[in-house]
PDB file of C-alpha atoms in Angstrom:
ATOM      1  CA  MET A  29     -83.279  69.072  93.783  1.00  0.00           C
ATOM      2  CA  THR A  30     -83.485  66.375  96.050  1.00  0.00           C
ATOM      3  CA  ASN A  31     -83.870  64.093  92.954  1.00  0.00           C
ATOM      4  CA  PHE A  32     -80.694  65.755  91.800  1.00  0.00           C
ATOM      5  CA  MET A  33     -78.742  65.331  94.697  1.00  0.00           C
ATOM      6  CA  PHE A  34     -79.980  61.872  94.713  1.00  0.00           C
ATOM      7  CA  ILE A  35     -78.476  61.203  91.287  1.00  0.00           C
ATOM      8  CA  SER A  36     -75.188  62.860  91.798  1.00  0.00           C
ATOM      9  CA  GLY A  37     -74.566  60.994  94.442  1.00  0.00           C
ATOM     10  CA  MET A  38     -75.205  57.704  93.015  1.00  0.00           C
ATOM     11  CA  VAL A  39     -73.108  58.516  89.877  1.00  0.00           C
ATOM     12  CA  ALA A  40     -70.300  59.654  92.317  1.00  0.00           C
ATOM     13  CA  LYS A  41     -69.745  56.243  93.774  1.00  0.00           C
ATOM     14  CA  LEU A  42     -68.960  54.778  90.046  1.00  0.00           C
ATOM     15  CA  SER A  43     -65.564  53.311  90.163  1.00  0.00           C
ATOM     16  CA  PRO A  44     -62.917  54.346  87.455  1.00  0.00           C
ATOM     17  CA  THR A  45     -62.491  50.944  86.888  1.00  0.00           C
ATOM     18  CA  ASP A  46     -66.402  50.543  86.521  1.00  0.00           C
ATOM     19  CA  TYR A  47     -66.439  49.754  82.437  1.00  0.00           C
ATOM     20  CA  VAL A  48     -70.394  48.917  82.595  1.00  0.00           C
ATOM     21  CA  GLY A  49     -71.380  52.085  84.264  1.00  0.00           C
ATOM     22  CA  PHE A  50     -69.032  53.743  82.043  1.00  0.00           C
ATOM     23  CA  THR A  51     -70.757  52.949  79.048  1.00  0.00           C
ATOM     24  CA  PHE A  52     -73.958  53.539  80.279  1.00  0.00           C
ATOM     25  CA  PHE A  53     -72.983  57.101  80.422  1.00  0.00           C
ATOM     26  CA  VAL A  54     -71.594  57.212  77.103  1.00  0.00           C
ATOM     27  CA  GLY A  55     -74.042  55.058  75.437  1.00  0.00           C
ATOM     28  CA  CYS A  56     -76.572  57.866  77.165  1.00  0.00           C
ATOM     29  CA  MET A  57     -74.599  60.879  75.919  1.00  0.00           C
ATOM     30  CA  ALA A  58     -74.187  59.839  72.883  1.00  0.00           C
ATOM     31  CA  MET A  59     -77.838  59.099  71.973  1.00  0.00           C
ATOM     32  CA  MET A  60     -78.749  62.191  73.493  1.00  0.00           C
ATOM     33  CA  ALA A  61     -76.470  63.834  71.161  1.00  0.00           C
ATOM     34  CA  ALA A  62     -77.629  62.027  68.342  1.00  0.00           C
ATOM     35  CA  SER A  63     -81.347  63.001  68.988  1.00  0.00           C
ATOM     36  CA  ALA A  64     -80.308  66.887  68.967  1.00  0.00           C
ATOM     37  CA  PHE A  65     -78.322  66.472  65.431  1.00  0.00           C
ATOM     38  CA  PHE A  66     -81.794  64.557  64.064  1.00  0.00           C
ATOM     39  CA  PHE A  67     -84.225  66.968  65.719  1.00  0.00           C
ATOM     40  CA  LEU A  68     -82.208  70.059  64.861  1.00  0.00           C
ATOM     41  CA  SER A  69     -81.650  69.125  61.180  1.00  0.00           C
ATOM     42  CA  LEU A  70     -85.564  68.280  60.200  1.00  0.00           C
ATOM     43  CA  SER A  71     -86.238  71.706  58.974  1.00  0.00           C
ATOM     44  CA  GLN A  72     -84.167  70.866  55.951  1.00  0.00           C
ATOM     45  CA  PHE A  73     -85.899  68.203  54.739  1.00  0.00           C
ATOM     46  CA  ASP A  74     -89.070  68.153  52.771  1.00  0.00           C
ATOM     47  CA  LYS A  75     -92.265  65.953  54.042  1.00  0.00           C
ATOM     48  CA  LYS A  76     -91.077  63.227  52.287  1.00  0.00           C
ATOM     49  CA  TRP A  77     -88.090  62.453  54.607  1.00  0.00           C
ATOM     50  CA  ARG A  78     -88.891  64.583  57.905  1.00  0.00           C
ATOM     51  CA  THR A  79     -90.699  61.656  59.110  1.00  0.00           C
ATOM     52  CA  SER A  80     -87.661  59.138  58.646  1.00  0.00           C
ATOM     53  CA  VAL A  81     -85.484  61.538  60.127  1.00  0.00           C
ATOM     54  CA  LEU A  82     -87.800  62.128  63.091  1.00  0.00           C
ATOM     55  CA  VAL A  83     -87.984  58.634  64.155  1.00  0.00           C
ATOM     56  CA  SER A  84     -84.377  58.632  63.872  1.00  0.00           C
ATOM     57  CA  GLY A  85     -84.291  61.304  66.453  1.00  0.00           C
ATOM     58  CA  LEU A  86     -87.056  59.555  68.745  1.00  0.00           C
ATOM     59  CA  ILE A  87     -85.272  56.505  68.514  1.00  0.00           C
ATOM     60  CA  THR A  88     -81.941  57.707  70.180  1.00  0.00           C
ATOM     61  CA  PHE A  89     -84.149  60.054  72.410  1.00  0.00           C
ATOM     62  CA  ILE A  90     -86.236  56.970  74.112  1.00  0.00           C
ATOM     63  CA  ALA A  91     -82.861  55.154  74.483  1.00  0.00           C
ATOM     64  CA  ALA A  92     -81.083  57.964  75.947  1.00  0.00           C
ATOM     65  CA  VAL A  93     -83.661  58.516  78.560  1.00  0.00           C
ATOM     66  CA  HIS A  94     -83.612  54.778  79.663  1.00  0.00           C
ATOM     67  CA  TYR A  95     -79.944  54.746  79.658  1.00  0.00           C
ATOM     68  CA  PHE A  96     -80.235  57.477  82.064  1.00  0.00           C
ATOM     69  CA  TYR A  97     -82.067  55.605  84.488  1.00  0.00           C
ATOM     70  CA  MET A  98     -79.911  52.160  83.597  1.00  0.00           C
ATOM     71  CA  ARG A  99     -76.848  53.922  84.566  1.00  0.00           C
ATOM     72  CA  ASP A 100     -78.414  54.977  87.887  1.00  0.00           C
ATOM     73  CA  TYR A 101     -79.761  51.167  88.522  1.00  0.00           C
ATOM     74  CA  TRP A 102     -76.353  49.784  87.806  1.00  0.00           C
ATOM     75  CA  ALA A 103     -74.724  52.337  90.387  1.00  0.00           C
ATOM     76  CA  ALA A 104     -77.537  51.860  92.983  1.00  0.00           C
ATOM     77  CA  PHE A 105     -77.569  47.920  92.754  1.00  0.00           C
ATOM     78  CA  GLY A 106     -74.638  46.871  90.616  1.00  0.00           C
ATOM     79  CA  GLU A 107     -77.376  44.356  88.575  1.00  0.00           C
ATOM     80  CA  SER A 108     -78.029  44.277  84.926  1.00  0.00           C
ATOM     81  CA  PRO A 109     -81.180  46.100  84.508  1.00  0.00           C
ATOM     82  CA  THR A 110     -82.646  44.069  82.319  1.00  0.00           C
ATOM     83  CA  PHE A 111     -86.139  45.349  82.948  1.00  0.00           C
ATOM     84  CA  PHE A 112     -85.585  48.845  81.392  1.00  0.00           C
ATOM     85  CA  ARG A 113     -83.284  47.235  78.798  1.00  0.00           C
ATOM     86  CA  TYR A 114     -86.614  45.425  77.731  1.00  0.00           C
ATOM     87  CA  VAL A 115     -88.522  48.430  77.993  1.00  0.00           C
ATOM     88  CA  ASP A 116     -86.147  50.499  75.598  1.00  0.00           C
ATOM     89  CA  TRP A 117     -86.298  47.980  72.936  1.00  0.00           C
ATOM     90  CA  VAL A 118     -89.812  47.342  73.172  1.00  0.00           C
ATOM     91  CA  LEU A 119     -90.072  50.904  72.206  1.00  0.00           C
ATOM     92  CA  THR A 120     -87.407  51.469  69.570  1.00  0.00           C
ATOM     93  CA  VAL A 121     -86.757  47.996  68.094  1.00  0.00           C
ATOM     94  CA  PRO A 122     -90.493  48.584  66.142  1.00  0.00           C
ATOM     95  CA  LEU A 123     -89.463  51.927  65.346  1.00  0.00           C
ATOM     96  CA  MET A 124     -86.350  50.732  63.730  1.00  0.00           C
ATOM     97  CA  CYS A 125     -88.380  48.712  61.852  1.00  0.00           C
ATOM     98  CA  VAL A 126     -90.793  51.367  60.909  1.00  0.00           C
ATOM     99  CA  GLU A 127     -87.745  52.686  59.260  1.00  0.00           C
ATOM    100  CA  PHE A 128     -87.798  50.252  56.337  1.00  0.00           C
ATOM    101  CA  TYR A 129     -91.462  50.709  55.656  1.00  0.00           C
ATOM    102  CA  LEU A 130     -90.951  54.790  55.368  1.00  0.00           C
ATOM    103  CA  ILE A 131     -88.037  54.602  53.259  1.00  0.00           C
ATOM    104  CA  LEU A 132     -89.553  52.034  50.817  1.00  0.00           C
ATOM    105  CA  LYS A 133     -93.108  54.449  50.692  1.00  0.00           C
ATOM    106  CA  ILE A 134     -91.452  55.692  47.825  1.00  0.00           C
ATOM    107  CA  ALA A 135     -91.585  52.035  45.697  1.00  0.00           C
ATOM    108  CA  GLY A 136     -95.154  51.315  47.066  1.00  0.00           C
ATOM    109  CA  ALA A 137     -94.789  50.116  50.508  1.00  0.00           C
ATOM    110  CA  LYS A 138     -98.224  49.224  52.114  1.00  0.00           C
ATOM    111  CA  GLN A 139     -99.150  49.396  55.497  1.00  0.00           C
ATOM    112  CA  SER A 140     -99.154  45.401  55.525  1.00  0.00           C
ATOM    113  CA  LEU A 141     -95.613  45.385  55.665  1.00  0.00           C
ATOM    114  CA  LEU A 142     -95.176  47.719  58.614  1.00  0.00           C
ATOM    115  CA  TRP A 143     -97.663  45.932  60.795  1.00  0.00           C
ATOM    116  CA  LYS A 144     -96.048  42.815  60.021  1.00  0.00           C
ATOM    117  CA  MET A 145     -92.472  44.113  60.925  1.00  0.00           C
ATOM    118  CA  ILE A 146     -93.727  45.888  64.184  1.00  0.00           C
ATOM    119  CA  ILE A 147     -95.062  42.344  64.825  1.00  0.00           C
ATOM    120  CA  TYR A 148     -92.396  40.438  64.166  1.00  0.00           C
ATOM    121  CA  SER A 149     -90.205  42.473  66.687  1.00  0.00           C
ATOM    122  CA  LEU A 150     -92.876  42.375  69.314  1.00  0.00           C
ATOM    123  CA  ILE A 151     -92.871  39.080  69.356  1.00  0.00           C
ATOM    124  CA  MET A 152     -88.937  38.434  69.161  1.00  0.00           C
ATOM    125  CA  LEU A 153     -88.984  40.882  72.295  1.00  0.00           C
ATOM    126  CA  ILE A 154     -91.851  39.982  74.359  1.00  0.00           C
ATOM    127  CA  THR A 155     -90.733  36.371  74.071  1.00  0.00           C
ATOM    128  CA  GLY A 156     -87.102  37.045  74.810  1.00  0.00           C
ATOM    129  CA  TYR A 157     -88.408  38.726  78.113  1.00  0.00           C
ATOM    130  CA  PHE A 158     -90.449  36.075  79.095  1.00  0.00           C
ATOM    131  CA  GLY A 159     -87.425  33.541  78.656  1.00  0.00           C
ATOM    132  CA  GLU A 160     -84.960  35.702  80.229  1.00  0.00           C
ATOM    133  CA  VAL A 161     -87.106  37.277  83.269  1.00  0.00           C
ATOM    134  CA  VAL A 162     -90.511  35.485  83.679  1.00  0.00           C
ATOM    135  CA  PHE A 163     -90.372  31.692  82.599  1.00  0.00           C
ATOM    136  CA  THR A 164     -86.679  31.211  83.300  1.00  0.00           C
ATOM    137  CA  GLU A 165     -86.860  27.188  83.705  1.00  0.00           C
ATOM    138  CA  ALA A 166     -88.070  27.396  79.999  1.00  0.00           C
ATOM    139  CA  ALA A 167     -85.158  29.767  78.459  1.00  0.00           C
ATOM    140  CA  ALA A 168     -84.431  27.770  75.403  1.00  0.00           C
ATOM    141  CA  PHE A 169     -87.915  27.353  74.550  1.00  0.00           C
ATOM    142  CA  TRP A 170     -88.788  31.005  74.516  1.00  0.00           C
ATOM    143  CA  GLY A 171     -85.532  31.893  73.212  1.00  0.00           C
ATOM    144  CA  ALA A 172     -86.078  29.770  70.158  1.00  0.00           C
ATOM    145  CA  VAL A 173     -89.393  31.353  69.754  1.00  0.00           C
ATOM    146  CA  SER A 174     -87.687  35.069  69.647  1.00  0.00           C
ATOM    147  CA  GLY A 175     -85.020  33.767  67.241  1.00  0.00           C
ATOM    148  CA  VAL A 176     -87.837  32.763  64.754  1.00  0.00           C
ATOM    149  CA  ALA A 177     -89.293  36.197  64.929  1.00  0.00           C
ATOM    150  CA  TYR A 178     -85.846  37.519  64.527  1.00  0.00           C
ATOM    151  CA  PHE A 179     -85.307  35.190  61.431  1.00  0.00           C
ATOM    152  CA  LEU A 180     -88.478  36.463  60.024  1.00  0.00           C
ATOM    153  CA  ILE A 181     -87.359  39.896  59.659  1.00  0.00           C
ATOM    154  CA  VAL A 182     -84.139  39.029  58.641  1.00  0.00           C
ATOM    155  CA  TYR A 183     -85.789  37.256  55.738  1.00  0.00           C
ATOM    156  CA  GLU A 184     -88.304  39.945  54.841  1.00  0.00           C
ATOM    157  CA  ILE A 185     -85.790  42.391  54.655  1.00  0.00           C
ATOM    158  CA  TRP A 186     -83.392  40.659  52.599  1.00  0.00           C
ATOM    159  CA  LEU A 187     -85.554  37.922  50.777  1.00  0.00           C
ATOM    160  CA  GLY A 188     -89.141  39.180  51.386  1.00  0.00           C
ATOM    161  CA  GLU A 189     -91.280  41.954  50.321  1.00  0.00           C
ATOM    162  CA  ALA A 190     -89.118  44.644  51.667  1.00  0.00           C
ATOM    163  CA  SER A 191     -86.196  43.332  49.581  1.00  0.00           C
ATOM    164  CA  LYS A 192     -88.153  43.353  46.345  1.00  0.00           C
ATOM    165  CA  LEU A 193     -89.405  46.975  47.084  1.00  0.00           C
ATOM    166  CA  ALA A 194     -85.629  47.926  47.612  1.00  0.00           C
ATOM    167  CA  LYS A 195     -84.941  46.806  44.490  1.00  0.00           C
ATOM    168  CA  ALA A 196     -87.942  48.446  42.718  1.00  0.00           C
ATOM    169  CA  ALA A 197     -86.812  51.938  43.981  1.00  0.00           C
ATOM    170  CA  GLY A 198     -83.046  51.341  43.393  1.00  0.00           C
ATOM    171  CA  GLY A 199     -80.453  54.115  43.507  1.00  0.00           C
ATOM    172  CA  ASN A 200     -80.226  55.534  47.198  1.00  0.00           C
ATOM    173  CA  VAL A 201     -82.915  53.622  48.540  1.00  0.00           C
ATOM    174  CA  LEU A 202     -81.518  50.609  47.875  1.00  0.00           C
ATOM    175  CA  THR A 203     -78.097  51.384  49.143  1.00  0.00           C
ATOM    176  CA  ALA A 204     -79.586  52.553  52.374  1.00  0.00           C
ATOM    177  CA  HIS A 205     -81.704  49.577  52.513  1.00  0.00           C
ATOM    178  CA  LYS A 206     -78.746  47.252  52.401  1.00  0.00           C
ATOM    179  CA  ILE A 207     -76.633  48.620  54.887  1.00  0.00           C
ATOM    180  CA  LEU A 208     -79.669  48.772  57.463  1.00  0.00           C
ATOM    181  CA  CYS A 209     -80.033  44.931  56.311  1.00  0.00           C
ATOM    182  CA  TRP A 210     -76.531  44.642  57.479  1.00  0.00           C
ATOM    183  CA  PHE A 211     -77.319  46.467  60.740  1.00  0.00           C
ATOM    184  CA  VAL A 212     -80.102  44.036  61.345  1.00  0.00           C
ATOM    185  CA  LEU A 213     -78.076  40.688  60.156  1.00  0.00           C
ATOM    186  CA  VAL A 214     -74.770  41.428  61.864  1.00  0.00           C
ATOM    187  CA  GLY A 215     -75.538  43.977  64.369  1.00  0.00           C
ATOM    188  CA  TRP A 216     -78.537  42.603  65.891  1.00  0.00           C
ATOM    189  CA  ALA A 217     -76.742  39.281  66.150  1.00  0.00           C
ATOM    190  CA  ILE A 218     -75.262  40.151  69.554  1.00  0.00           C
ATOM    191  CA  TYR A 219     -78.631  40.361  71.461  1.00  0.00           C
ATOM    192  CA  PRO A 220     -79.411  36.636  71.222  1.00  0.00           C
ATOM    193  CA  LEU A 221     -75.888  35.940  72.126  1.00  0.00           C
ATOM    194  CA  GLY A 222     -76.603  37.907  75.145  1.00  0.00           C
ATOM    195  CA  TYR A 223     -79.726  36.267  75.865  1.00  0.00           C
ATOM    196  CA  MET A 224     -77.993  32.989  75.755  1.00  0.00           C
ATOM    197  CA  MET A 225     -74.979  34.194  77.880  1.00  0.00           C
ATOM    198  CA  GLY A 226     -77.934  35.408  80.367  1.00  0.00           C
ATOM    199  CA  THR A 227     -79.906  32.445  80.515  1.00  0.00           C
ATOM    200  CA  THR A 228     -79.867  28.545  81.101  1.00  0.00           C
ATOM    201  CA  GLY A 229     -80.391  25.893  78.433  1.00  0.00           C
ATOM    202  CA  TRP A 230     -78.418  23.193  76.060  1.00  0.00           C
ATOM    203  CA  TYR A 231     -76.294  25.830  74.575  1.00  0.00           C
ATOM    204  CA  ASN A 232     -74.315  26.517  78.157  1.00  0.00           C
ATOM    205  CA  GLY A 233     -71.454  24.166  77.083  1.00  0.00           C
ATOM    206  CA  LEU A 234     -70.743  26.569  73.947  1.00  0.00           C
ATOM    207  CA  ILE A 235     -71.638  29.741  75.353  1.00  0.00           C
ATOM    208  CA  PRO A 236     -70.870  30.674  78.772  1.00  0.00           C
ATOM    209  CA  SER A 237     -72.766  32.400  81.362  1.00  0.00           C
ATOM    210  CA  GLY A 238     -71.467  36.446  81.960  1.00  0.00           C
ATOM    211  CA  ASN A 239     -71.988  39.810  82.366  1.00  0.00           C
ATOM    212  CA  ILE A 240     -72.328  41.185  78.564  1.00  0.00           C
ATOM    213  CA  ASP A 241     -73.638  44.697  79.554  1.00  0.00           C
ATOM    214  CA  VAL A 242     -70.760  46.657  78.106  1.00  0.00           C
ATOM    215  CA  VAL A 243     -71.450  44.919  74.983  1.00  0.00           C
ATOM    216  CA  TYR A 244     -74.719  45.560  74.658  1.00  0.00           C
ATOM    217  CA  ASN A 245     -74.623  48.967  75.634  1.00  0.00           C
ATOM    218  CA  ILE A 246     -72.008  49.706  72.389  1.00  0.00           C
ATOM    219  CA  ALA A 247     -73.839  47.440  70.479  1.00  0.00           C
ATOM    220  CA  ASP A 248     -76.995  49.652  71.278  1.00  0.00           C
ATOM    221  CA  ALA A 249     -75.424  53.043  70.652  1.00  0.00           C
ATOM    222  CA  ILE A 250     -73.586  51.805  67.232  1.00  0.00           C
ATOM    223  CA  ASN A 251     -76.918  49.995  66.110  1.00  0.00           C
ATOM    224  CA  LYS A 252     -79.073  52.917  66.918  1.00  0.00           C
ATOM    225  CA  ILE A 253     -77.013  55.903  66.010  1.00  0.00           C
ATOM    226  CA  GLY A 254     -76.180  53.985  62.756  1.00  0.00           C
ATOM    227  CA  PHE A 255     -79.897  53.268  61.856  1.00  0.00           C
ATOM    228  CA  GLY A 256     -80.397  56.772  62.001  1.00  0.00           C
ATOM    229  CA  LEU A 257     -77.074  57.989  59.848  1.00  0.00           C
ATOM    230  CA  VAL A 258     -77.995  55.835  57.563  1.00  0.00           C
ATOM    231  CA  ILE A 259     -81.622  57.654  57.204  1.00  0.00           C
ATOM    232  CA  TYR A 260     -80.104  61.487  57.498  1.00  0.00           C
ATOM    233  CA  THR A 261     -77.602  60.685  54.534  1.00  0.00           C
ATOM    234  CA  LEU A 262     -80.183  59.037  52.428  1.00  0.00           C
ATOM    235  CA  ALA A 263     -82.096  61.955  53.147  1.00  0.00           C
ATOM    236  CA  VAL A 264     -79.419  64.375  52.384  1.00  0.00           C
ATOM    237  CA  LYS A 265     -78.625  62.322  48.905  1.00  0.00           C
ATOM    238  CA  SER A 266     -82.149  62.494  48.074  1.00  0.00           C
ATOM    239  CA  GLN A 267     -82.764  66.407  48.612  1.00  0.00           C
ATOM    240  CA  VAL A 268     -79.582  67.096  46.474  1.00  0.00           C
ATOM    241  CA  ASN A 269     -81.038  64.638  43.459  1.00  0.00           C
TER     242      ASN A 269
END
């Protein structure tokens, strides 16, 4: 009861013009609703697609829990909850990469692809955290390493093994794969931009510093829920076919 009163007290302090706090709250509710939707729909799918839909639900559920804490952190301190955001990303982004492997298993995807995607994503996030929080004086260097890992993911899904497997699978799998690729190329592009706005480097003359939490929150909800909906649609179409 004490914890509930404490949380309620912090929520009450949010200003009606506090758009960062508002998007934290909406992001939390949207992703929790998406989780409920994915989890409750599991029984309609066979084993081949159930795991993919389950992972989609886990992604949005993990994000919803972190957004609950990030909203309260913002309300209490008025600071960007960088640590909580990276904890969220280090759990959810690898799971989003796992989705590529799961939908491509039908075309013979091997576990080497799975681990390759997970390792790339972890390098991208860990080095990004180093540059933004730990070794801030070398933010440009760590950001460059993180960027290389990001582009390795992009290469893998657009031109590498994952792309070849998607073409071999064809049909609904290929369509879903292409949509997910666009999410990574366009939707994830906001994250390196936000990194540059939050750190100091050669790029400050081009990209000014600033609070990008509102954009992060909206992008997170769109990317994570959107990923899940693409997987859900693929599973539904596969069941019909």
